[in-house]
Tab-separated table of N, CA and C in Angstrom:
chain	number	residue	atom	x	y	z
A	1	UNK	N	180.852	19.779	73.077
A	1	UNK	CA	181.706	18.996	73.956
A	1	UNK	C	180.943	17.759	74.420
A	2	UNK	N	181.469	16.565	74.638
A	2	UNK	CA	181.099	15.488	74.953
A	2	UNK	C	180.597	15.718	76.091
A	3	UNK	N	180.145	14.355	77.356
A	3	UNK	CA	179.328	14.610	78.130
A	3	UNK	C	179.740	13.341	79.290
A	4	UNK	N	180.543	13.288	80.309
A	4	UNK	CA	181.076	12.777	80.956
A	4	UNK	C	180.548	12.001	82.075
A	5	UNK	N	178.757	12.821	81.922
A	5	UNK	CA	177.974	12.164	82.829
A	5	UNK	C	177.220	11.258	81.991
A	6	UNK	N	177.422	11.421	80.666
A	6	UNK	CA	176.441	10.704	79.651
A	6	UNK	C	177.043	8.903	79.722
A	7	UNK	N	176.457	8.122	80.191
A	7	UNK	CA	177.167	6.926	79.321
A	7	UNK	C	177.834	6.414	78.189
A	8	UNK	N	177.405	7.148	77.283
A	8	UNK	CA	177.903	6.689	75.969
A	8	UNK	C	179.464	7.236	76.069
A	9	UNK	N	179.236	8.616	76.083
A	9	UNK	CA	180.780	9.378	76.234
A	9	UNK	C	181.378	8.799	77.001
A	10	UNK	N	180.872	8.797	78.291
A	10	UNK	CA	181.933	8.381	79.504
A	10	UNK	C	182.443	6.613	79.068
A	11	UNK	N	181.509	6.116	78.229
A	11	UNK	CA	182.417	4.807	77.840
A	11	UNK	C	183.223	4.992	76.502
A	12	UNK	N	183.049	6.090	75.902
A	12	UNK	CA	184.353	6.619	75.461
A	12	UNK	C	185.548	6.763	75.735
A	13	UNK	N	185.666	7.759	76.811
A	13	UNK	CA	186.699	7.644	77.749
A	13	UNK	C	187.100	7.082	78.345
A	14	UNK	N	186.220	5.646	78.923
A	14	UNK	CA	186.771	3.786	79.446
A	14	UNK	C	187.845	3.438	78.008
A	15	UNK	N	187.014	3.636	77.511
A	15	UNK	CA	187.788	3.103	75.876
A	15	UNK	C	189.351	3.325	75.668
A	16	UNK	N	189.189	4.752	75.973
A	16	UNK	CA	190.705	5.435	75.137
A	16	UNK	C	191.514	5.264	76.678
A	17	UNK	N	191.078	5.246	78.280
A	17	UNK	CA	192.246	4.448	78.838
A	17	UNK	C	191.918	3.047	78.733
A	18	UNK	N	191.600	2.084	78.638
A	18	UNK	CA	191.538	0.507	78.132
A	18	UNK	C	193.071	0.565	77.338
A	19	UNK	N	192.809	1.849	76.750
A	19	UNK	CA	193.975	1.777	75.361
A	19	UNK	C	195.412	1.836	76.097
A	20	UNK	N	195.848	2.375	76.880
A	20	UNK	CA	197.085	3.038	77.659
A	20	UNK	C	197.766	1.669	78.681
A	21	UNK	N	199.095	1.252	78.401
A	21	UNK	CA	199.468	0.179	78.971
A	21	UNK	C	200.895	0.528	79.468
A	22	UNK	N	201.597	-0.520	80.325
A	22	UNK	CA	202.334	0.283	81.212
A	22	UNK	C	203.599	1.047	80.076
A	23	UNK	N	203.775	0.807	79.120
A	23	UNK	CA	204.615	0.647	78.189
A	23	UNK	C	204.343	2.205	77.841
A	24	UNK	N	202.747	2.497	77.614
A	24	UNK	CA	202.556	3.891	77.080
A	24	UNK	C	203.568	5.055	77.586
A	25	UNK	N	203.996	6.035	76.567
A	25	UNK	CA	204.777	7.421	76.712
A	25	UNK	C	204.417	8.140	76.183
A	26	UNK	N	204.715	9.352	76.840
A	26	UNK	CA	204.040	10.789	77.122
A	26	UNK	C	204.726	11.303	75.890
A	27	UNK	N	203.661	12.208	75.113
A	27	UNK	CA	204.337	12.901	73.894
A	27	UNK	C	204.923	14.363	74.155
A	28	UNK	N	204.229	14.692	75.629
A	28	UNK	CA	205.033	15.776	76.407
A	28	UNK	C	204.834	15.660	78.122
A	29	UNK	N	205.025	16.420	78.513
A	29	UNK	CA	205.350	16.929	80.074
A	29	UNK	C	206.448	15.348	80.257
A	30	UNK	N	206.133	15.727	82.211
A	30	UNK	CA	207.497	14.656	82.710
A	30	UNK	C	206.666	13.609	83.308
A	31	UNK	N	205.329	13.493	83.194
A	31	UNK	CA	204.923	12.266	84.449
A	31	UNK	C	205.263	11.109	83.249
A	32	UNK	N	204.970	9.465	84.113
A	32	UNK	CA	205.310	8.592	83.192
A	32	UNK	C	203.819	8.088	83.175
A	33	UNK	N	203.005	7.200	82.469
A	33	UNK	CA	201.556	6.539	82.753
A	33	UNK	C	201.707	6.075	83.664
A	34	UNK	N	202.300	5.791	84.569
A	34	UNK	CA	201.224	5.300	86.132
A	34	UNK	C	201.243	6.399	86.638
A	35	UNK	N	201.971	7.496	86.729
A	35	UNK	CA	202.033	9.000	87.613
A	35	UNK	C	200.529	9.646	86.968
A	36	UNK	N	200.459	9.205	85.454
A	36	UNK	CA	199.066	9.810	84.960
A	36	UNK	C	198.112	9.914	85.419
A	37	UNK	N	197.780	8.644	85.202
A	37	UNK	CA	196.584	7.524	85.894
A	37	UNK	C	196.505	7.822	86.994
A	38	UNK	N	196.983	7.924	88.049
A	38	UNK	CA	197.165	8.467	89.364
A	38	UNK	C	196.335	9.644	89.507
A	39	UNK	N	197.194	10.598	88.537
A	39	UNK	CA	197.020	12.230	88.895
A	39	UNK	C	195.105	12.242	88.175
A	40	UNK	N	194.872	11.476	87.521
A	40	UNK	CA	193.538	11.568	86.945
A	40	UNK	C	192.165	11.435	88.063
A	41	UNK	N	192.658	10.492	88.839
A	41	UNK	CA	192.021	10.257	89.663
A	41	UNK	C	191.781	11.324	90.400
A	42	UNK	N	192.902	11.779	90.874
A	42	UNK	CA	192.667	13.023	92.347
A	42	UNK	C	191.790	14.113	92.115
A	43	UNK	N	191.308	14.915	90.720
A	43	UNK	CA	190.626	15.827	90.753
A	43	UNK	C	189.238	14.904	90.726
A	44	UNK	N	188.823	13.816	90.081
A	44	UNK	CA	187.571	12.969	90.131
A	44	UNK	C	186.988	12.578	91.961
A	45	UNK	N	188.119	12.490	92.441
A	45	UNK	CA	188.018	12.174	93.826
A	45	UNK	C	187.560	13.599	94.912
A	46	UNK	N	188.126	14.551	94.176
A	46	UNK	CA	187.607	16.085	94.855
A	46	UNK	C	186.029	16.437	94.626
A	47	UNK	N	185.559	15.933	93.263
A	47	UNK	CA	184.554	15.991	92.641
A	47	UNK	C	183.771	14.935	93.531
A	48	UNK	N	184.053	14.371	93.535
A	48	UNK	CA	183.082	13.288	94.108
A	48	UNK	C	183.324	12.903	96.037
A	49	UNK	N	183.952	14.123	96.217
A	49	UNK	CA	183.885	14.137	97.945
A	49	UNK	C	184.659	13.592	98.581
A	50	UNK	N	185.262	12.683	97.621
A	50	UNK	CA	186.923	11.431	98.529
A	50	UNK	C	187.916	12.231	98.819
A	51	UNK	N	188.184	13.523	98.289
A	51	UNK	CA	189.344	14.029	98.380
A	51	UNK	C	189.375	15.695	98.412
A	52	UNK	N	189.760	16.359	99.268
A	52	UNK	CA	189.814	17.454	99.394
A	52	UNK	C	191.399	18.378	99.282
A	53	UNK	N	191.394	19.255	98.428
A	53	UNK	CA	192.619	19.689	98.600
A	53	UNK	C	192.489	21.629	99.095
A	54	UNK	N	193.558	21.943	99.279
A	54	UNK	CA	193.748	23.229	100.536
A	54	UNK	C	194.247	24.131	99.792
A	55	UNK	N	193.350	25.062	98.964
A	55	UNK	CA	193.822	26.607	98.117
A	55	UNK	C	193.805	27.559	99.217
A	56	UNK	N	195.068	28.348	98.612
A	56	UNK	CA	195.573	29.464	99.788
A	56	UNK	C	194.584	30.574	99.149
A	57	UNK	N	194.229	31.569	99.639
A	57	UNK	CA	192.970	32.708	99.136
A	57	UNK	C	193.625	33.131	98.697
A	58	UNK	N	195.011	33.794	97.761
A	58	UNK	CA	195.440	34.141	96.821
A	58	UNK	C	195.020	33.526	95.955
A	59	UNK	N	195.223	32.409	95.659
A	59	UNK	CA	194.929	31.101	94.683
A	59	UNK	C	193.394	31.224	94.146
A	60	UNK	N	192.477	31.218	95.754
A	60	UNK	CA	190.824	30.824	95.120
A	60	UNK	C	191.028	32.143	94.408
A	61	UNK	N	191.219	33.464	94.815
A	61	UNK	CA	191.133	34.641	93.886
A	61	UNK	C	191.212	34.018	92.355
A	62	UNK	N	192.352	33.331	92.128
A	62	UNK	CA	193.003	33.780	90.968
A	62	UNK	C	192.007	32.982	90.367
A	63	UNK	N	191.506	31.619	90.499
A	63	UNK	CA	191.254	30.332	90.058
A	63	UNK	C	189.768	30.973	90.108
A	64	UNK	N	189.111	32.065	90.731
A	64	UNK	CA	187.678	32.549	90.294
A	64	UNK	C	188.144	33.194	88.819
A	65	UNK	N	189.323	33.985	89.100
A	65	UNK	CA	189.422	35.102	87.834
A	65	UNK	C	189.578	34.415	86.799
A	66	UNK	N	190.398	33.372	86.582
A	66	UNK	CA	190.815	32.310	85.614
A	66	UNK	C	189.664	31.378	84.694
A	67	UNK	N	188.735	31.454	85.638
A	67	UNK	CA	187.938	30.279	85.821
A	67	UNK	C	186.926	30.234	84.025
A	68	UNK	N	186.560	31.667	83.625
A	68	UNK	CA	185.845	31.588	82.481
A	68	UNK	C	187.002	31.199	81.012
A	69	UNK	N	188.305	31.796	81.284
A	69	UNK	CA	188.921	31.124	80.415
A	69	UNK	C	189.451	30.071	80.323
A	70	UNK	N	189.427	29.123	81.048
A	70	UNK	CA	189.664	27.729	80.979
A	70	UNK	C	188.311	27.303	80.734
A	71	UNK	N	187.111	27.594	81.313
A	71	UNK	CA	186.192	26.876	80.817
A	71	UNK	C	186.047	27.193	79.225
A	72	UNK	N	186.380	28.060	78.590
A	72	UNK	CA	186.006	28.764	77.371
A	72	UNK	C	186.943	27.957	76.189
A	73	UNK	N	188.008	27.760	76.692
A	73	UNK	CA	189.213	27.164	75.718
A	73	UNK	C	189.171	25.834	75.149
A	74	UNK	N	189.548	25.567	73.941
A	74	UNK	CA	188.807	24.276	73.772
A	74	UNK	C	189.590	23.123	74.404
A	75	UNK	N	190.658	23.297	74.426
A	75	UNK	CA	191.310	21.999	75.641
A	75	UNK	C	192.151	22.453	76.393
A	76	UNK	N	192.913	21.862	77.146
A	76	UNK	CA	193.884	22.584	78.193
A	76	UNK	C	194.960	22.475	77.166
A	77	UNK	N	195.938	23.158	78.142
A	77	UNK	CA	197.289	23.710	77.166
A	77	UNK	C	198.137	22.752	77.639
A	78	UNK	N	199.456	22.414	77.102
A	78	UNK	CA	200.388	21.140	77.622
A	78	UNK	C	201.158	21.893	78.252
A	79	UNK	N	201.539	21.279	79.101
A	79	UNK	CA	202.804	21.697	80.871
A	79	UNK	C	201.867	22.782	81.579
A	80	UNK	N	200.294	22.198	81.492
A	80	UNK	CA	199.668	23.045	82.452
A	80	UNK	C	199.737	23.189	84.149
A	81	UNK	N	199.456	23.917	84.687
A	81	UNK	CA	199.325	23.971	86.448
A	81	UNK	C	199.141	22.904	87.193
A	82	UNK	N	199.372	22.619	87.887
A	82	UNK	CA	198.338	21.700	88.856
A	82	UNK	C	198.216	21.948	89.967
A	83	UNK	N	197.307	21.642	90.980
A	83	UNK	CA	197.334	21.515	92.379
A	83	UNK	C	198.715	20.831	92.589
A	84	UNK	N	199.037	21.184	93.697
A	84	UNK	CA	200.053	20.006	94.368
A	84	UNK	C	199.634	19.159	94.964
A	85	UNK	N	198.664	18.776	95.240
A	85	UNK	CA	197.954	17.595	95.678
A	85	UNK	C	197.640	16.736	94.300
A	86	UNK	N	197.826	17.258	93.379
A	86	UNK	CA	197.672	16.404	92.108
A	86	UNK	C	198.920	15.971	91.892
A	87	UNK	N	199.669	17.051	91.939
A	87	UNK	CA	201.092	15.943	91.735
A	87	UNK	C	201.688	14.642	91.887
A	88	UNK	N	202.213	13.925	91.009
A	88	UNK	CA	202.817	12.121	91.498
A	88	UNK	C	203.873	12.354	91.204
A	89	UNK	N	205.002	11.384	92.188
A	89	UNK	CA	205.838	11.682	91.789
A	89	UNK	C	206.803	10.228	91.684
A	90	UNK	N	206.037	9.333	92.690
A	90	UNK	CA	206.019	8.156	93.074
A	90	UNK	C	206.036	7.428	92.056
A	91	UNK	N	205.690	5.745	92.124
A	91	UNK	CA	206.053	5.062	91.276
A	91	UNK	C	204.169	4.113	91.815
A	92	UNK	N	203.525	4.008	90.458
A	92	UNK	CA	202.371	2.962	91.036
A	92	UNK	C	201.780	2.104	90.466
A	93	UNK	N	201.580	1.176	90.581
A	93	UNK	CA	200.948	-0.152	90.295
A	93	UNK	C	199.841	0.053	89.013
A	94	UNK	N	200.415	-0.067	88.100
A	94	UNK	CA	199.527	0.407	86.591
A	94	UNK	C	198.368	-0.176	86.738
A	95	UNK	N	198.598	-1.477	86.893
A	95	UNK	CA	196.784	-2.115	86.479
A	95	UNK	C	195.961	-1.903	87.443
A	96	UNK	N	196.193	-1.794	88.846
A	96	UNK	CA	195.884	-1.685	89.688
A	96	UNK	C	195.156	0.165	89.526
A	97	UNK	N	195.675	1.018	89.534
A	97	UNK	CA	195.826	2.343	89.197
A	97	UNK	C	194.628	2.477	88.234
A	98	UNK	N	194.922	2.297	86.917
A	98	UNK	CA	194.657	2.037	85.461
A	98	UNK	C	192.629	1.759	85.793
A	99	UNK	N	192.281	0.390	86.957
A	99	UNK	CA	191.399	0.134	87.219
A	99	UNK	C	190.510	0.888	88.054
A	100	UNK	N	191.145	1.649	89.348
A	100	UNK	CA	190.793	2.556	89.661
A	100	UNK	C	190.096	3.612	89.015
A	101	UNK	N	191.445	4.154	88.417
A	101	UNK	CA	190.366	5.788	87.449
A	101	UNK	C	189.093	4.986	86.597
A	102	UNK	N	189.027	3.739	86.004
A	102	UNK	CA	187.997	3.144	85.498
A	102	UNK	C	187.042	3.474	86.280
A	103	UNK	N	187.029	2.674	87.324
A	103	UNK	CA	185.778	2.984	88.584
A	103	UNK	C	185.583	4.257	88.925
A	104	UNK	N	186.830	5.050	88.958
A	104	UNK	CA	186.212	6.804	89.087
A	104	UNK	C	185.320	7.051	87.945
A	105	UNK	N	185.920	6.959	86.972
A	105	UNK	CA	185.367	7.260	85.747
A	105	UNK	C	183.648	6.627	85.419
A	106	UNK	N	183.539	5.883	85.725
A	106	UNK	CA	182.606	4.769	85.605
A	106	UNK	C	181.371	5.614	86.788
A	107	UNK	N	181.655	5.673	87.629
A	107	UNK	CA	180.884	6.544	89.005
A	107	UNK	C	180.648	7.982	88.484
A	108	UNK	N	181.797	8.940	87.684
A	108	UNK	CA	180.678	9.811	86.740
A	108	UNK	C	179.250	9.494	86.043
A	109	UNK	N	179.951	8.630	85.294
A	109	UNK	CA	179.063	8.122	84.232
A	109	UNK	C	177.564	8.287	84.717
A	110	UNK	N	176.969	7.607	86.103
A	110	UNK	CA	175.887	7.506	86.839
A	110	UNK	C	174.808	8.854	86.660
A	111	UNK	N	175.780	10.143	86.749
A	111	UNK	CA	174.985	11.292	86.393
A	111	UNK	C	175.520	12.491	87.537
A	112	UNK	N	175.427	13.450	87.166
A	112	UNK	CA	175.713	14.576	87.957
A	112	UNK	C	175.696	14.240	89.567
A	113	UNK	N	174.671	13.512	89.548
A	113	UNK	CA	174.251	14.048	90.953
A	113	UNK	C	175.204	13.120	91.938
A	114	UNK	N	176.336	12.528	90.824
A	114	UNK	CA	177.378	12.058	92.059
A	114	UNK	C	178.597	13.077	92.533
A	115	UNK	N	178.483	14.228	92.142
A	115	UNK	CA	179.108	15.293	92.336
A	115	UNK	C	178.728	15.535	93.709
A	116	UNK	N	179.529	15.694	94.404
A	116	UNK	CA	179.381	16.482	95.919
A	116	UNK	C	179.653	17.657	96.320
A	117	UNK	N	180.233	18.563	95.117
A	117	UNK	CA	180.985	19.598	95.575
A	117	UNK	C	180.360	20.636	94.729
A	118	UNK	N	179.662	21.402	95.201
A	118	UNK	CA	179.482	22.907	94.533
A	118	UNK	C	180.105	23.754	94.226
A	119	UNK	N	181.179	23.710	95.323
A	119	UNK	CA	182.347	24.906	95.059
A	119	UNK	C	183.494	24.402	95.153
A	120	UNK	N	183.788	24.737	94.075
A	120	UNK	CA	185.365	23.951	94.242
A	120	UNK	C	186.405	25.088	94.432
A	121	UNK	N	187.405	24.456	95.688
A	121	UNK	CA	188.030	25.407	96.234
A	121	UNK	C	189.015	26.477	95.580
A	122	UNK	N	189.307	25.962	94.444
A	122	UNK	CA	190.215	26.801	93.239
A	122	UNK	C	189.020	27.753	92.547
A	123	UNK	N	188.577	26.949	91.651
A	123	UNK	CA	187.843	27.680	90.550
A	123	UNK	C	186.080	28.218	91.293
A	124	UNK	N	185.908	28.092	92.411
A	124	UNK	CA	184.559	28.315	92.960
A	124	UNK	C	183.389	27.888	92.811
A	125	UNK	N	182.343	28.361	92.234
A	125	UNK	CA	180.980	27.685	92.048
A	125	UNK	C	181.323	26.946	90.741
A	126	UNK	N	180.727	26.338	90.715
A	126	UNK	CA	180.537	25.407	89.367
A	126	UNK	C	179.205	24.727	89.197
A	127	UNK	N	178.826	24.676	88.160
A	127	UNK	CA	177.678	24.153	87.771
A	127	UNK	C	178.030	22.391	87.230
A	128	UNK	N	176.541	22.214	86.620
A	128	UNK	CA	177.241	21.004	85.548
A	128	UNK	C	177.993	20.747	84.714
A	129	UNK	N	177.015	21.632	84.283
A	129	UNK	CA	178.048	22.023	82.676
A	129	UNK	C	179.466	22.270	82.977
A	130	UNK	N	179.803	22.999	84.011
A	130	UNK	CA	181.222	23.555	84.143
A	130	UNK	C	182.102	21.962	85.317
A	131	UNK	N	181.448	21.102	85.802
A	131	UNK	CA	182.107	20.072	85.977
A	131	UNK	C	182.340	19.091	85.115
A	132	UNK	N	181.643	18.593	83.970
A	132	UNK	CA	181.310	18.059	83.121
A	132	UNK	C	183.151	18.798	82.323
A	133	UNK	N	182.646	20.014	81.858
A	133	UNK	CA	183.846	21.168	81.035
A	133	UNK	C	185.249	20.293	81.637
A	134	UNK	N	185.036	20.744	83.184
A	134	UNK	CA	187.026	20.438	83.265
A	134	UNK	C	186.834	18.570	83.727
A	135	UNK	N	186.038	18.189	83.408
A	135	UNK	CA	186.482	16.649	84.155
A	135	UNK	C	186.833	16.186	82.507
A	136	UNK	N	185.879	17.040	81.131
A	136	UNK	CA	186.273	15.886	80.214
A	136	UNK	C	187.294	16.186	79.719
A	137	UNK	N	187.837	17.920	80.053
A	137	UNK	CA	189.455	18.372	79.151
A	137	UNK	C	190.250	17.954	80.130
A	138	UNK	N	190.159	17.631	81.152
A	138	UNK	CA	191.276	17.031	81.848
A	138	UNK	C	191.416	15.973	81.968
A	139	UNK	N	190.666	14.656	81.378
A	139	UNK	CA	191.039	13.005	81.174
A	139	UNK	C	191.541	13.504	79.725
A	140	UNK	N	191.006	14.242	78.420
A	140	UNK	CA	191.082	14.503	77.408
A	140	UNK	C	192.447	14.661	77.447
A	141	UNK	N	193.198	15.501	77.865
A	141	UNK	CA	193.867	16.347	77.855
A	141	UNK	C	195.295	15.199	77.877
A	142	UNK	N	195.207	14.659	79.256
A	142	UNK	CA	196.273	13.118	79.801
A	142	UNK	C	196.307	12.190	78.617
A	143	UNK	N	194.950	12.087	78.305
A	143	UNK	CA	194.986	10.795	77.226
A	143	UNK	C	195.908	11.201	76.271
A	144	UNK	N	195.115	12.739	75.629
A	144	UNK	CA	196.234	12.649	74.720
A	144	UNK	C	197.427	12.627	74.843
A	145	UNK	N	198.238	13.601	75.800
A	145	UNK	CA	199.763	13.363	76.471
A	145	UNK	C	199.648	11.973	75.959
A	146	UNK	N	199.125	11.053	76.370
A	146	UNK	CA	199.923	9.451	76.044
A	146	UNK	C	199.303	9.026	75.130
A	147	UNK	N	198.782	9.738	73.807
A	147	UNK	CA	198.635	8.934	72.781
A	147	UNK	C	197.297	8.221	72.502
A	148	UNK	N	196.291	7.990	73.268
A	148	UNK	CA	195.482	7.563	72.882
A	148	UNK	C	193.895	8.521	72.924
């Protein structure tokens, strides 16, 4: 698996959204590309301390139990889960947006140690490797939804 803290990769992934314009469409689910772009951001923003979202302890249960088979799988599955704090539903400013997750994305790149969060409130402890795992199948994952 690629490497999200690595530069090279992570300007991979600058690359393939560079590629995505407001025009881009989803080859499945219902968001449109700016709802994407959006929703990409919010788990990068949990990761990196801007943003916190509120699992009910049913949930952290499940999201510990869950947690080795999503890391294990080689990409996420399409019309997967989300937080509801990930959800968009709104309408938002593509380039504007678009530039953003750049700069999220870009602030990985720097190296692990811009991670703030050890435990993440769903899936629990996490290491590198295992932030690295869901930050690159989940830009992976969007991009492809739209094609690039």
């Amino acid at each position: 698996m690629k490497n999200i803290f690595e530069p090279k990769d992570n300007q991979e992934i600058i690359a393939r959204i560079h590629n995505l314009t407001p025009e881009s469409k989803a080859l499945w689910g219902k968001m449109k590309v700016d709802q994407m772009v959006s929703h990409c951001i919010a788990p990068i923003n949990v990761a990196l301390g801007r943003e916190k979202i509120n699992v009910p302890i049913p949930l952290r249960i499940m999201g510990r139990l869950m947690k080795k088979s999503w890391l294990d799988a080689p990409e996420f599955k399409k019309n997967s889960p989300t937080a509801k704090e990930f959800i968009r539903k709104e309408t938002y400013d593509f380039e504007a947006t678009k530039t953003e997750l750049i700069k999220s994305v870009q602030k990985l790149g720097e190296g692990f140690q811009v991670v703030q969060l050890e435990t993440h409130p769903f899936w629990g402890k996490l290491n590198e490797k295992d932030w690295n795992n869901l930050q690159w199948k989940h830009l992976d994952h969007h991009l492809r939804q739209f094609g690039v």
